[in-house]
PDB file of C-alpha atoms in Angstrom:
ATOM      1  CA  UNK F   1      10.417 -22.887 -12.216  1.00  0.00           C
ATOM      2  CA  UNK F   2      10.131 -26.812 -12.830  1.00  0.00           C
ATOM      3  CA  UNK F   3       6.428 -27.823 -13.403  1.00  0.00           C
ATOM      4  CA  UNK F   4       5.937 -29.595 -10.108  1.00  0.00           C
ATOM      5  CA  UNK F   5       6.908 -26.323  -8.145  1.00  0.00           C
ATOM      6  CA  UNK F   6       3.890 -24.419 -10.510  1.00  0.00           C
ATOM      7  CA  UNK F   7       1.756 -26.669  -9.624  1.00  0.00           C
ATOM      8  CA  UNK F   8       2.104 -26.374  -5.878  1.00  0.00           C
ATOM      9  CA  UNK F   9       1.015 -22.665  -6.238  1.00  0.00           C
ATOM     10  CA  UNK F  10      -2.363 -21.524  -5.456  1.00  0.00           C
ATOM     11  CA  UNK F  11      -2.998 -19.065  -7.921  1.00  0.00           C
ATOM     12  CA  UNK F  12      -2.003 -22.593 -10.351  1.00  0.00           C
ATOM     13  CA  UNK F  13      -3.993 -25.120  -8.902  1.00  0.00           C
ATOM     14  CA  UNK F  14      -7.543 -26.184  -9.794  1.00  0.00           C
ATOM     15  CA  UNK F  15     -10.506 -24.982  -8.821  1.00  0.00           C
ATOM     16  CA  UNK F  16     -12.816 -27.820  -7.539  1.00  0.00           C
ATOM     17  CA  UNK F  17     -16.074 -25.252  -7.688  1.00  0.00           C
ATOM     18  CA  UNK F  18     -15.533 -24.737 -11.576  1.00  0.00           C
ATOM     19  CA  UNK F  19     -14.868 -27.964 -12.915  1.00  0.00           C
ATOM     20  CA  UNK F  20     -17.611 -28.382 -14.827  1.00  0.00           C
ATOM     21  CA  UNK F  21     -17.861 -24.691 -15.623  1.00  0.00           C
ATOM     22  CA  UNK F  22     -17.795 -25.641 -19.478  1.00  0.00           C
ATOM     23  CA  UNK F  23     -21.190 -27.773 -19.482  1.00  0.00           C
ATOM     24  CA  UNK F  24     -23.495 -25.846 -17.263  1.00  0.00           C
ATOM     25  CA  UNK F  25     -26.157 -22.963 -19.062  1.00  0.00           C
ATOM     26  CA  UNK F  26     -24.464 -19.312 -19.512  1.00  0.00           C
ATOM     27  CA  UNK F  27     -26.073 -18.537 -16.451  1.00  0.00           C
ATOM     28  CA  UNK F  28     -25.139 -20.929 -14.172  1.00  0.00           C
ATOM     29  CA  UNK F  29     -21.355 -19.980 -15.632  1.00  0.00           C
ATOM     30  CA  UNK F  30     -21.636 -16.399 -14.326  1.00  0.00           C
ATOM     31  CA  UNK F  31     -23.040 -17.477 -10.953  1.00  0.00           C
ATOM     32  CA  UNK F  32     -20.127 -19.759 -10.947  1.00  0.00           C
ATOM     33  CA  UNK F  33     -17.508 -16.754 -11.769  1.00  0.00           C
ATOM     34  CA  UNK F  34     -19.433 -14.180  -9.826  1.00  0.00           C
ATOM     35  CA  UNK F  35     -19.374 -16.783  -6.381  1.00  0.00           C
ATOM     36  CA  UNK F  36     -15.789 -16.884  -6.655  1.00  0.00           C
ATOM     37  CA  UNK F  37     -15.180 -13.242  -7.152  1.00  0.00           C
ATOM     38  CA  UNK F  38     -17.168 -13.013  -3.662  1.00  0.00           C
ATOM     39  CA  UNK F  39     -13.917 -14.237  -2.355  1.00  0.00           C
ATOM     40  CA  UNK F  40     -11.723 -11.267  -3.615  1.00  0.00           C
ATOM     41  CA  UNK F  41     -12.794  -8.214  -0.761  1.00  0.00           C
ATOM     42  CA  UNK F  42     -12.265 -10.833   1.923  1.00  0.00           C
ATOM     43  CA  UNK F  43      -8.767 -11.728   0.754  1.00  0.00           C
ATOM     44  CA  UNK F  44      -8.213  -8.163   0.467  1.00  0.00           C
ATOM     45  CA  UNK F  45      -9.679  -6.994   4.242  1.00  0.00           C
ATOM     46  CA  UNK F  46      -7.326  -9.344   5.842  1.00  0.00           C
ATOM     47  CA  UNK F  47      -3.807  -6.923   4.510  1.00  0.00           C
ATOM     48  CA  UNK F  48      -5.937  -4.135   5.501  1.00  0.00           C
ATOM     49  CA  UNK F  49      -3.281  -3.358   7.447  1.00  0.00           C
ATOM     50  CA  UNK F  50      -0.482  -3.896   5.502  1.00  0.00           C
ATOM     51  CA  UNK F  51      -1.711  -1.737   3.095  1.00  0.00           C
ATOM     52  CA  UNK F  52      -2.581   1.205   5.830  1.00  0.00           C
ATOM     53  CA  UNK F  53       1.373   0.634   6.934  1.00  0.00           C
ATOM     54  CA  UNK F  54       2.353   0.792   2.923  1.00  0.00           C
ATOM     55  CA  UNK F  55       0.146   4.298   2.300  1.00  0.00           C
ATOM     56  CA  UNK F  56       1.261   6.274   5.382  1.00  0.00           C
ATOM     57  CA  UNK F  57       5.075   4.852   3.830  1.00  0.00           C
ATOM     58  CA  UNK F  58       4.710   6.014   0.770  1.00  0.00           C
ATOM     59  CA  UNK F  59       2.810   9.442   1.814  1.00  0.00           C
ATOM     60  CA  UNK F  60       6.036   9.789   4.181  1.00  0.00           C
ATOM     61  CA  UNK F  61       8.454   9.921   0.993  1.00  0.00           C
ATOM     62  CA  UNK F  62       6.195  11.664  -1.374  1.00  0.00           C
ATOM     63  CA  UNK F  63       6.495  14.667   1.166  1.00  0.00           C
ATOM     64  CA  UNK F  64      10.389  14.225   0.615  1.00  0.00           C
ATOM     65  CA  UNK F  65      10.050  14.745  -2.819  1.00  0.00           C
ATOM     66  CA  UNK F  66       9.366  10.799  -4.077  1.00  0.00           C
ATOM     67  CA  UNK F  67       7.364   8.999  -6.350  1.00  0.00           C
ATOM     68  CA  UNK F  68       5.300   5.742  -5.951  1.00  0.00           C
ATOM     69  CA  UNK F  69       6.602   3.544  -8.956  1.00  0.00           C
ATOM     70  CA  UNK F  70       4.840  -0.005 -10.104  1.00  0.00           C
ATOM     71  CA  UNK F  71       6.716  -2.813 -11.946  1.00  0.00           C
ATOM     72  CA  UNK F  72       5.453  -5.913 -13.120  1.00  0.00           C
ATOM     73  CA  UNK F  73       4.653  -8.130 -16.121  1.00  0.00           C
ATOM     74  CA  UNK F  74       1.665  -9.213 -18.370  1.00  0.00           C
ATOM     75  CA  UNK F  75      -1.379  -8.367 -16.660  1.00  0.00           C
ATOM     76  CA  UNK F  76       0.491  -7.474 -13.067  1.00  0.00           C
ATOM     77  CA  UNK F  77       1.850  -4.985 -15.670  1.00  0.00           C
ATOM     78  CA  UNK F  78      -1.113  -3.378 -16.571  1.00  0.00           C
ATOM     79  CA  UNK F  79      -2.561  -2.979 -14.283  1.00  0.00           C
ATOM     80  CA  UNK F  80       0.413  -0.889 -12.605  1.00  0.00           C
ATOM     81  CA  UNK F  81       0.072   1.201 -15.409  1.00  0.00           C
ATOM     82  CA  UNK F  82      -3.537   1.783 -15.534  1.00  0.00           C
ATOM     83  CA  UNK F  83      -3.520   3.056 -11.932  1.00  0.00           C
ATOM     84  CA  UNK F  84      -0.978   5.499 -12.180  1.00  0.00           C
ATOM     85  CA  UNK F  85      -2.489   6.561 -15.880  1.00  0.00           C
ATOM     86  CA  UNK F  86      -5.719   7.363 -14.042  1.00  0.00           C
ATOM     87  CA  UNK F  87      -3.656   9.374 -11.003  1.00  0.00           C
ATOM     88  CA  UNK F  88      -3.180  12.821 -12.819  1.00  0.00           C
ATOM     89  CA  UNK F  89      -6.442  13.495 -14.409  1.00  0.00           C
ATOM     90  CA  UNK F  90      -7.850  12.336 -10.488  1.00  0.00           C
ATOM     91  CA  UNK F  91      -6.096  13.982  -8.106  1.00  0.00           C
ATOM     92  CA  UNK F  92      -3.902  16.594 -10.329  1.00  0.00           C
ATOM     93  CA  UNK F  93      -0.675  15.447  -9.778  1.00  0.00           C
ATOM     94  CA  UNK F  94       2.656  15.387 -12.209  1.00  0.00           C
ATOM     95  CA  UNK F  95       2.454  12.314 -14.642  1.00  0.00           C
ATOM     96  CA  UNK F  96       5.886  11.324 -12.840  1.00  0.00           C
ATOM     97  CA  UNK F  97       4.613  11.219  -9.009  1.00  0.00           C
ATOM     98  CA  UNK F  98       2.633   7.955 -10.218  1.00  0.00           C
ATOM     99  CA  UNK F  99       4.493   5.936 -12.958  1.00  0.00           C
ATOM    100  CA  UNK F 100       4.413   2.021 -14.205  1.00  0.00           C
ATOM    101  CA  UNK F 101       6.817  -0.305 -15.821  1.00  0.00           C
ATOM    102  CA  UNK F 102       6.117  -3.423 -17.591  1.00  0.00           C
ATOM    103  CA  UNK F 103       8.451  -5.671 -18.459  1.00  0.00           C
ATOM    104  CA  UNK F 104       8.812  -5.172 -22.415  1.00  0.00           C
ATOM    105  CA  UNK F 105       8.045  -1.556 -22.256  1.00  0.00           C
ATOM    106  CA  UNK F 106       4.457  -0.140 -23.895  1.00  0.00           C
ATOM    107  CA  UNK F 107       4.661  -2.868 -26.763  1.00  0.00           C
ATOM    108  CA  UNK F 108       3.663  -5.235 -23.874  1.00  0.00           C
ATOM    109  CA  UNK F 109       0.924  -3.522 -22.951  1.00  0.00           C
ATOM    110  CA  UNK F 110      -0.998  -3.921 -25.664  1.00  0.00           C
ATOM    111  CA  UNK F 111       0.370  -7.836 -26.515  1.00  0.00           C
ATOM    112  CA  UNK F 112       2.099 -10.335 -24.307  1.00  0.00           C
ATOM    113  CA  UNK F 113       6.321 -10.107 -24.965  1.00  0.00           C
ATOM    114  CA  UNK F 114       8.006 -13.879 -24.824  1.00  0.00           C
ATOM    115  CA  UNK F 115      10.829 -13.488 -22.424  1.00  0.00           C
ATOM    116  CA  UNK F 116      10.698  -9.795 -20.679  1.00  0.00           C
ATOM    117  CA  UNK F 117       9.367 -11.261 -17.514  1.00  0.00           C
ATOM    118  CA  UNK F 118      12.133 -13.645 -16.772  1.00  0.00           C
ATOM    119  CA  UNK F 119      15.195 -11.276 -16.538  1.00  0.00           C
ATOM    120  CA  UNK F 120      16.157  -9.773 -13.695  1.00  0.00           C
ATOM    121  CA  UNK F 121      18.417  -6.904 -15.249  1.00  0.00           C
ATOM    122  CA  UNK F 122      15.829  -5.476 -17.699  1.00  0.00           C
ATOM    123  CA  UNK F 123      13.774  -4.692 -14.421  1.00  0.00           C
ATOM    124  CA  UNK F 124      17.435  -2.838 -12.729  1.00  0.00           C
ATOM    125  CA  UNK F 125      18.174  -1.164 -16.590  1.00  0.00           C
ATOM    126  CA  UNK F 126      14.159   0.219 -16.427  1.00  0.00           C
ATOM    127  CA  UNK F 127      14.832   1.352 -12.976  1.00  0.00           C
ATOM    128  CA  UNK F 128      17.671   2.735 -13.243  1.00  0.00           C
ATOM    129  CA  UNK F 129      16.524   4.801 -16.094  1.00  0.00           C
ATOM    130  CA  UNK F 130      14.183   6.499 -13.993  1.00  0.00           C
ATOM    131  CA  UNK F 131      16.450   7.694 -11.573  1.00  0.00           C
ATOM    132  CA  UNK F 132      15.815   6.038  -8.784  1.00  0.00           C
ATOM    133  CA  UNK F 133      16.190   7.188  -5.314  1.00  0.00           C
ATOM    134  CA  UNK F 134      15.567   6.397  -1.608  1.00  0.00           C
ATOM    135  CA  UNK F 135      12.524   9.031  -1.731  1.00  0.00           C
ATOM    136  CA  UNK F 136      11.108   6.917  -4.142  1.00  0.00           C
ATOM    137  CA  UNK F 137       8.828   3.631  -3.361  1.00  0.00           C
ATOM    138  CA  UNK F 138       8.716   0.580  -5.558  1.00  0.00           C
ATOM    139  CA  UNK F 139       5.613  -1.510  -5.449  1.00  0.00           C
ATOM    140  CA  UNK F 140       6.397  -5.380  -7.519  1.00  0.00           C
ATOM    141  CA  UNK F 141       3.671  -6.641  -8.905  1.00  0.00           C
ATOM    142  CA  UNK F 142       2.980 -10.241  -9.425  1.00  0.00           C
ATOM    143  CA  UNK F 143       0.236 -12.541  -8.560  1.00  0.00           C
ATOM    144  CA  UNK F 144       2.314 -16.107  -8.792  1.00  0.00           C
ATOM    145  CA  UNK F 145       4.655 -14.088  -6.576  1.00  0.00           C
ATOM    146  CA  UNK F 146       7.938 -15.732  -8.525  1.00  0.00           C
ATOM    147  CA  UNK F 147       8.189 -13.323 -11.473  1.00  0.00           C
ATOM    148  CA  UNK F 148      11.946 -12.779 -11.754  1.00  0.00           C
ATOM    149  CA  UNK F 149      11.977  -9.209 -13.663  1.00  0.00           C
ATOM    150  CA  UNK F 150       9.928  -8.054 -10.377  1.00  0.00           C
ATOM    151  CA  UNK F 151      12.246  -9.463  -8.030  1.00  0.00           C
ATOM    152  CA  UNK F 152      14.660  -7.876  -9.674  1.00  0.00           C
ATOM    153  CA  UNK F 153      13.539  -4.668  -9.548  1.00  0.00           C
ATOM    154  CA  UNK F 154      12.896  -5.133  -5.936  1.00  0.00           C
ATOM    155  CA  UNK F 155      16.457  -6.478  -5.348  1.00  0.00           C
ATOM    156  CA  UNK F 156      17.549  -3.115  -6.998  1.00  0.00           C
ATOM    157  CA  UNK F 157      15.209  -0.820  -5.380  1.00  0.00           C
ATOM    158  CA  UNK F 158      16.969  -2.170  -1.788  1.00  0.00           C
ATOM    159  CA  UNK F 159      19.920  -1.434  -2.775  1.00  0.00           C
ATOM    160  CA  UNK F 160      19.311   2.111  -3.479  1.00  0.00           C
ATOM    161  CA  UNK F 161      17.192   2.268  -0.200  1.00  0.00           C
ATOM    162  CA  UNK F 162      13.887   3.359  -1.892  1.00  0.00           C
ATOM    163  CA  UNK F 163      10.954   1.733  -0.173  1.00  0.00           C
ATOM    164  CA  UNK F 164       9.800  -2.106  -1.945  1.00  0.00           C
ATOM    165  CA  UNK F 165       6.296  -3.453  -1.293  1.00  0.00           C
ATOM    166  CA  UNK F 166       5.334  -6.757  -2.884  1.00  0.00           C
ATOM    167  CA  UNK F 167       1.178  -7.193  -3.741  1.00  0.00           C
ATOM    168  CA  UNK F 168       1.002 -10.756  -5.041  1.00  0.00           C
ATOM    169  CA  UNK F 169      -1.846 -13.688  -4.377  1.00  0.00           C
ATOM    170  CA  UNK F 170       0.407 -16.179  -3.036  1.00  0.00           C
ATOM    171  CA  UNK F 171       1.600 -16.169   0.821  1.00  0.00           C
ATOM    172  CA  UNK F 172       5.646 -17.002   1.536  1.00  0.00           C
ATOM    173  CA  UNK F 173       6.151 -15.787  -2.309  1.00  0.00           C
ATOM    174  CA  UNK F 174      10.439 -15.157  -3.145  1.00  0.00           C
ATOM    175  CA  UNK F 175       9.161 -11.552  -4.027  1.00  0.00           C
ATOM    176  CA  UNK F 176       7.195 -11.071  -1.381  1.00  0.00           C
ATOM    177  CA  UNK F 177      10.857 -11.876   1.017  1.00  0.00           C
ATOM    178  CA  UNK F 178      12.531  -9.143  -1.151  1.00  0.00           C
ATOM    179  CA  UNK F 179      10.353  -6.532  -0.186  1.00  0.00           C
ATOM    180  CA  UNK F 180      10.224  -4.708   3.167  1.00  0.00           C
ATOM    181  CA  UNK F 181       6.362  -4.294   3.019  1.00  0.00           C
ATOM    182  CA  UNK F 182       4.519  -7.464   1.698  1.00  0.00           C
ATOM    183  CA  UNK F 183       0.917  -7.578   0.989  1.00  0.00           C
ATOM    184  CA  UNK F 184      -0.524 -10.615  -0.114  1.00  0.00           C
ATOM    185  CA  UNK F 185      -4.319 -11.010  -0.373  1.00  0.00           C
ATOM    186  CA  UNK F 186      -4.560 -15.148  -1.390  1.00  0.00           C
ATOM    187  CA  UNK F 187      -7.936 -15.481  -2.894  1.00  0.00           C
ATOM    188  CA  UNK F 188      -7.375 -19.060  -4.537  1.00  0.00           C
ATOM    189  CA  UNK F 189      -7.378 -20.641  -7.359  1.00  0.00           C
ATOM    190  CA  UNK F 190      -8.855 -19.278 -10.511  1.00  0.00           C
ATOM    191  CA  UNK F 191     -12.222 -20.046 -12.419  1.00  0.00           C
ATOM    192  CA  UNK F 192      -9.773 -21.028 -15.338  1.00  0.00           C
ATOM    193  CA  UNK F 193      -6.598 -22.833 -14.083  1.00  0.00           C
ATOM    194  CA  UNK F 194      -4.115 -20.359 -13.843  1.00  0.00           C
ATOM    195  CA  UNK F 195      -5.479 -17.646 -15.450  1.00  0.00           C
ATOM    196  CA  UNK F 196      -4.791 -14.647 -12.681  1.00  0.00           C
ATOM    197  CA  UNK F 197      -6.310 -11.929 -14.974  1.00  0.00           C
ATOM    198  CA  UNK F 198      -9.412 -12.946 -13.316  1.00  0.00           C
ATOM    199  CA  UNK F 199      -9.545 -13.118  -9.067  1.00  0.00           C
ATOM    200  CA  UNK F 200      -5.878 -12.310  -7.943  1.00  0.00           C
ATOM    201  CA  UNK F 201      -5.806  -9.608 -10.998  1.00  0.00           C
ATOM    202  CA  UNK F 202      -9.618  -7.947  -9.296  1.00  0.00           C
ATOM    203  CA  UNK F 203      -7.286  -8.381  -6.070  1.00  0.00           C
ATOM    204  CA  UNK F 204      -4.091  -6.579  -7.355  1.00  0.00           C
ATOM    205  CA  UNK F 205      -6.496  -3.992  -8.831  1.00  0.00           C
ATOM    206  CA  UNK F 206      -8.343  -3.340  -5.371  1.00  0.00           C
ATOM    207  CA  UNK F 207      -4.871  -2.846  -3.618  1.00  0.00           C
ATOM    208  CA  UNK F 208      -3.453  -0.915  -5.606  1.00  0.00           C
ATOM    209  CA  UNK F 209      -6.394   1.552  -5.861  1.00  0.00           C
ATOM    210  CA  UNK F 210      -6.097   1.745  -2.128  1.00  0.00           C
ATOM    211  CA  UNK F 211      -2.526   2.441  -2.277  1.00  0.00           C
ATOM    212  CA  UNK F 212      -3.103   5.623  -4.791  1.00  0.00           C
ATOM    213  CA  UNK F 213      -5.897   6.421  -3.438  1.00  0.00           C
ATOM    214  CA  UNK F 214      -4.758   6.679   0.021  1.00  0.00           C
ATOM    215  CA  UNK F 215      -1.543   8.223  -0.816  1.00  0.00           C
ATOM    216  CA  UNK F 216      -2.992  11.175  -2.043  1.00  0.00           C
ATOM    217  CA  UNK F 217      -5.607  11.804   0.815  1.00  0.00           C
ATOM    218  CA  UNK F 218      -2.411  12.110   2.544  1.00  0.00           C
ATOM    219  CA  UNK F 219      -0.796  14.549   0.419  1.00  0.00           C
ATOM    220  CA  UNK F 220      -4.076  16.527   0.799  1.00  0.00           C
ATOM    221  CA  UNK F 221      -5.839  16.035  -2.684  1.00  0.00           C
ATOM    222  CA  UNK F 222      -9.051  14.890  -1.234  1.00  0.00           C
ATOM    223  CA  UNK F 223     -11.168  17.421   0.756  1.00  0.00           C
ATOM    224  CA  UNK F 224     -14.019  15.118   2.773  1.00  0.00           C
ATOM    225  CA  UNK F 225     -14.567  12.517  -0.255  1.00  0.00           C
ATOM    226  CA  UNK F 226     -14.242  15.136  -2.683  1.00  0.00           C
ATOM    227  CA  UNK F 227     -11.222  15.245  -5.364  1.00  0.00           C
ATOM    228  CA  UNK F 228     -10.479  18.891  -5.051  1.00  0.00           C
ATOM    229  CA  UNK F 229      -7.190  19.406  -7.099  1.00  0.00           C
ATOM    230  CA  UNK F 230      -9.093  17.866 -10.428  1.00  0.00           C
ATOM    231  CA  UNK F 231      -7.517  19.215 -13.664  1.00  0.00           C
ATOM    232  CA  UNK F 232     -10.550  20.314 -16.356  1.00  0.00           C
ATOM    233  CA  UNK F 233      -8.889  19.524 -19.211  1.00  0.00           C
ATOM    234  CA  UNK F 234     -12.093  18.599 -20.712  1.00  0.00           C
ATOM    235  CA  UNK F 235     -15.809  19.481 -20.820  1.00  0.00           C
ATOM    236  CA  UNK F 236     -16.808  16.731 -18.223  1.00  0.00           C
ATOM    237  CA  UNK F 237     -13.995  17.328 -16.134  1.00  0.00           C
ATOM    238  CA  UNK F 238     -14.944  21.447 -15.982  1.00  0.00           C
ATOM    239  CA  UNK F 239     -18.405  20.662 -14.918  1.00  0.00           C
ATOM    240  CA  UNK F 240     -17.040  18.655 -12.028  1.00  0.00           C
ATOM    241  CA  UNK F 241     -15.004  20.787 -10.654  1.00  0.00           C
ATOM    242  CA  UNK F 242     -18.148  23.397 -10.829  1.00  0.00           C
ATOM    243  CA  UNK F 243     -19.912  20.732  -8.513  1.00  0.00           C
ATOM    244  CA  UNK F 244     -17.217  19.799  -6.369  1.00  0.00           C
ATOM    245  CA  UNK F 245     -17.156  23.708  -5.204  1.00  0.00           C
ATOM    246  CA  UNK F 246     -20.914  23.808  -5.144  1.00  0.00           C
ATOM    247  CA  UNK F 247     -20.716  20.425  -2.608  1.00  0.00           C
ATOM    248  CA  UNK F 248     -17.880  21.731  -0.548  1.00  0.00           C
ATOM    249  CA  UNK F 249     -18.882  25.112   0.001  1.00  0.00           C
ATOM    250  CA  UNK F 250     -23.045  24.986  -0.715  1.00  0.00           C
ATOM    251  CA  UNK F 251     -22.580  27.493  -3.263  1.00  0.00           C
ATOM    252  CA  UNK F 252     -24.560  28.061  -6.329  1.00  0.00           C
ATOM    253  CA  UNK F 253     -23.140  26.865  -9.735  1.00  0.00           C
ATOM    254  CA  UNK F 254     -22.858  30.644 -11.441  1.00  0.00           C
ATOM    255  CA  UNK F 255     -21.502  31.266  -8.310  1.00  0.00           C
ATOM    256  CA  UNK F 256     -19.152  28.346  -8.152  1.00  0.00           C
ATOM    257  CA  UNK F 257     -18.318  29.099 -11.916  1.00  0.00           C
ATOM    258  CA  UNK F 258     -17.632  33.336 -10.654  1.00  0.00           C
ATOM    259  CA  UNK F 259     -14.935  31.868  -7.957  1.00  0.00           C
ATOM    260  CA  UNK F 260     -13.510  29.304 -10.077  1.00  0.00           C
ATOM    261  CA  UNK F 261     -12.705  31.636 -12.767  1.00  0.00           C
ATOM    262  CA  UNK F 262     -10.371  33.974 -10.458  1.00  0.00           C
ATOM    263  CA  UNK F 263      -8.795  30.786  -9.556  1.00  0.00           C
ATOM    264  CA  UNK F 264      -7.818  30.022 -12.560  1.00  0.00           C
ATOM    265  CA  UNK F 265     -10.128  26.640 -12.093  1.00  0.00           C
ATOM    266  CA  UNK F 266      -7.995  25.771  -9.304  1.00  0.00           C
ATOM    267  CA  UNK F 267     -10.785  24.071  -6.927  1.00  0.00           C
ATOM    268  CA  UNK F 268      -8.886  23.460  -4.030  1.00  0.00           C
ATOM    269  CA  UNK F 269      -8.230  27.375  -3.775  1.00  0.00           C
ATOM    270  CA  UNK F 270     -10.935  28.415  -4.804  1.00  0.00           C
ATOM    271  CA  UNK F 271     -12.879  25.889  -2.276  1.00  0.00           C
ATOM    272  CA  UNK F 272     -10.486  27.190   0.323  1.00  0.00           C
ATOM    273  CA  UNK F 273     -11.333  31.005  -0.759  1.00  0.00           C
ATOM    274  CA  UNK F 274     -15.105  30.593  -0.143  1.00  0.00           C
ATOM    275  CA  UNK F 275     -14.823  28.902   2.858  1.00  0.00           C
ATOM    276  CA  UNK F 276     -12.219  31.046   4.693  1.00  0.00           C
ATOM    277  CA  UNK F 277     -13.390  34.219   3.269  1.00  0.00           C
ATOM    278  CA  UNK F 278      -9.784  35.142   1.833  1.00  0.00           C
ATOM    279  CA  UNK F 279      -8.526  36.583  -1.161  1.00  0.00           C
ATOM    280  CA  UNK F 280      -6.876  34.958  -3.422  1.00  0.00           C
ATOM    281  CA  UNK F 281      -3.447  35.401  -2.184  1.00  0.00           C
ATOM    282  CA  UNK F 282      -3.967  35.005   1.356  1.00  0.00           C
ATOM    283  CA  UNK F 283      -5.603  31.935   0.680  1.00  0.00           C
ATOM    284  CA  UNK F 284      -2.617  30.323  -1.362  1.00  0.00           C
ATOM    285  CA  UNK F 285      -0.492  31.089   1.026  1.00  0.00           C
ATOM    286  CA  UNK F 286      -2.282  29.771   4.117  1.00  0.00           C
ATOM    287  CA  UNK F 287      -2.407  26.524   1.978  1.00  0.00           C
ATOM    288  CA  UNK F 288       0.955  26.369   1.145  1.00  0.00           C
ATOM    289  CA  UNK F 289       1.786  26.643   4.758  1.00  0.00           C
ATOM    290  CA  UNK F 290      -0.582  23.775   5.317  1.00  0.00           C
ATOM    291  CA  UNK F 291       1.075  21.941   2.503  1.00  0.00           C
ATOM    292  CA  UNK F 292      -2.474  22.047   0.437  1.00  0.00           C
ATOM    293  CA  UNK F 293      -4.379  20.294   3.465  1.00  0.00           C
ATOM    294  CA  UNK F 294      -8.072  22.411   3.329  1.00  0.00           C
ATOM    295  CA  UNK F 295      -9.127  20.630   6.760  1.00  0.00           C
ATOM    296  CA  UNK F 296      -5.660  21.541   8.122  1.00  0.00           C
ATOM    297  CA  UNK F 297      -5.603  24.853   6.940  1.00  0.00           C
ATOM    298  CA  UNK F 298      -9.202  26.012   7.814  1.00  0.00           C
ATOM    299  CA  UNK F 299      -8.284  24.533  11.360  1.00  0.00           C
ATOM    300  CA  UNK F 300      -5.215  26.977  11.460  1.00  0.00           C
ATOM    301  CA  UNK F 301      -6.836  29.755   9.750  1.00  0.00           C
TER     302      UNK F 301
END
């Protein structure tokens, strides 16, 4: 893209409430940054909808076996990645069900790669190493909304009839018109020209916590606001899960730990168990028949 067309984007243009953001004290800076940042949550309540449409989508496929899968570059990258990173330790799902790509693989996580974000194929080659199918859902991210390695990955993902959403910060983007489902919160332009790891990266970040977040409450993993399939792979983690049966049920904690224990830690069961009054193995199997749903499955108990 020529200069003049960068320029004409809003996530590139200048910000006429920061331009003197490098003479004022410290704290008239942050006031500065954090008055901007005000903007974000309203940019993001007006694709409240969108997104809803985009969760119940991707819950749909995930109950067909599919998996929610980010691509982007740079920061759009990362934070793909550090939202599905964060999915399995939260809600206890597979590392796979949740995955992200950057363009330049995990090097460019850590440092920017010249180059990976402007190819189209690398995206398809990444892709396509996955396996992708029509089950699965492909979310491109990328706040200029012109990255080429995401609209190529979107361009693939429609051809192998897997769901595409777009979540960028500029409206009529070209990857927002590849994707079936675009969400676009526009919060303007940046506190430093250009640099979208600030507002439209707190924006990206926002959506796509909704998106995970809202996918699993569908698939069950969330019993009232509590995360009730939780892993304790650690010592914080085990003393959560003791809480999260004492706040579900009203339990004690000895009592929590007693129950937990014949579950294996399992918390959803063993939630399920106190508050049904099952065994064990009547209690797994009425939530398997309510595909892991505790509401559901108390309603049909």
């Amino acid at each position: 893209m020529d200069n003049l067309k960068l320029k004409k984007l809003i996530t590139e243009s200048r910000n006429e409430n920061t331009m003197n953001i490098d003479t004022v004290s410290t704290l008239e800076m942050v006031k500065i940054i954090n008055n901007e940042d005000k903007k974000v949550a309203g940019a993001v309540e007006k694709e409240l909808p969108k997104i809803a449409i985009a969760i119940d989508s991707i819950a749909q496929r995930m109950h067909k076996g599919g998996r929610l899968i980010y691509i982007g570059a740079g920061t759009s990258g990362r934070l793909g990645i550090l939202d599905a990173s964060e999915c399995p330790p939260t809600f206890g799902i597979p590392e796979e069900l949740v995955q992200g790509i950057i363009a330049g693989g995990k090097e460019a996580i850590f440092r920017a790669i010249e180059g990976a974000e402007d190819s189209k194929q690398f995206a398809e080659s990444d892709l396509k190493s996955k396996g992708l199918t029509q089950n699965d859902t492909v979310v491109g991210i990328a706040a200029s909304g012109r990255t080429p390695y995401v609209i190529g990955g979107l361009e693939y993902a429609n051809e192998i009839g897997a769901l595409t959403i777009s979540v960028t910060c500029n409206a009529n983007s070209p990857v927002s018109a590849v994707a079936k489902i675009s969400i676009a919160p526009v919060v303007g332009a940046e506190v430093v020209t250009g640099s979208t790891r600030l507002k439209s990266g707190t924006a990206q970040k926002l959506v796509l916590n909704m998106l995970s977040t809202g996918a699993m409450i569908k698939l069950g993993k969330v019993y009232g606001n509590l995360m009730v399939d939780v892993k304790s792979t650690n010592e914080k983690l085990t003393q959560r899960a003791k809480l999260i049966v004492c706040e579900a049920t009203g339990i004690d904690i000895e009592e929590a730990t007693e129950v937990l224990s014949i579950t294996d830690f399992d918390v959803k069961l063993a939630i399920f168990m106190i508050l049904s009054k099952l065994n064990k193995e009547q209690a797994k199997i009425r939530l398997d028949l309510n595909k892991g749903y505790i509401a559901k499955a108390l309603k049909n108990n």
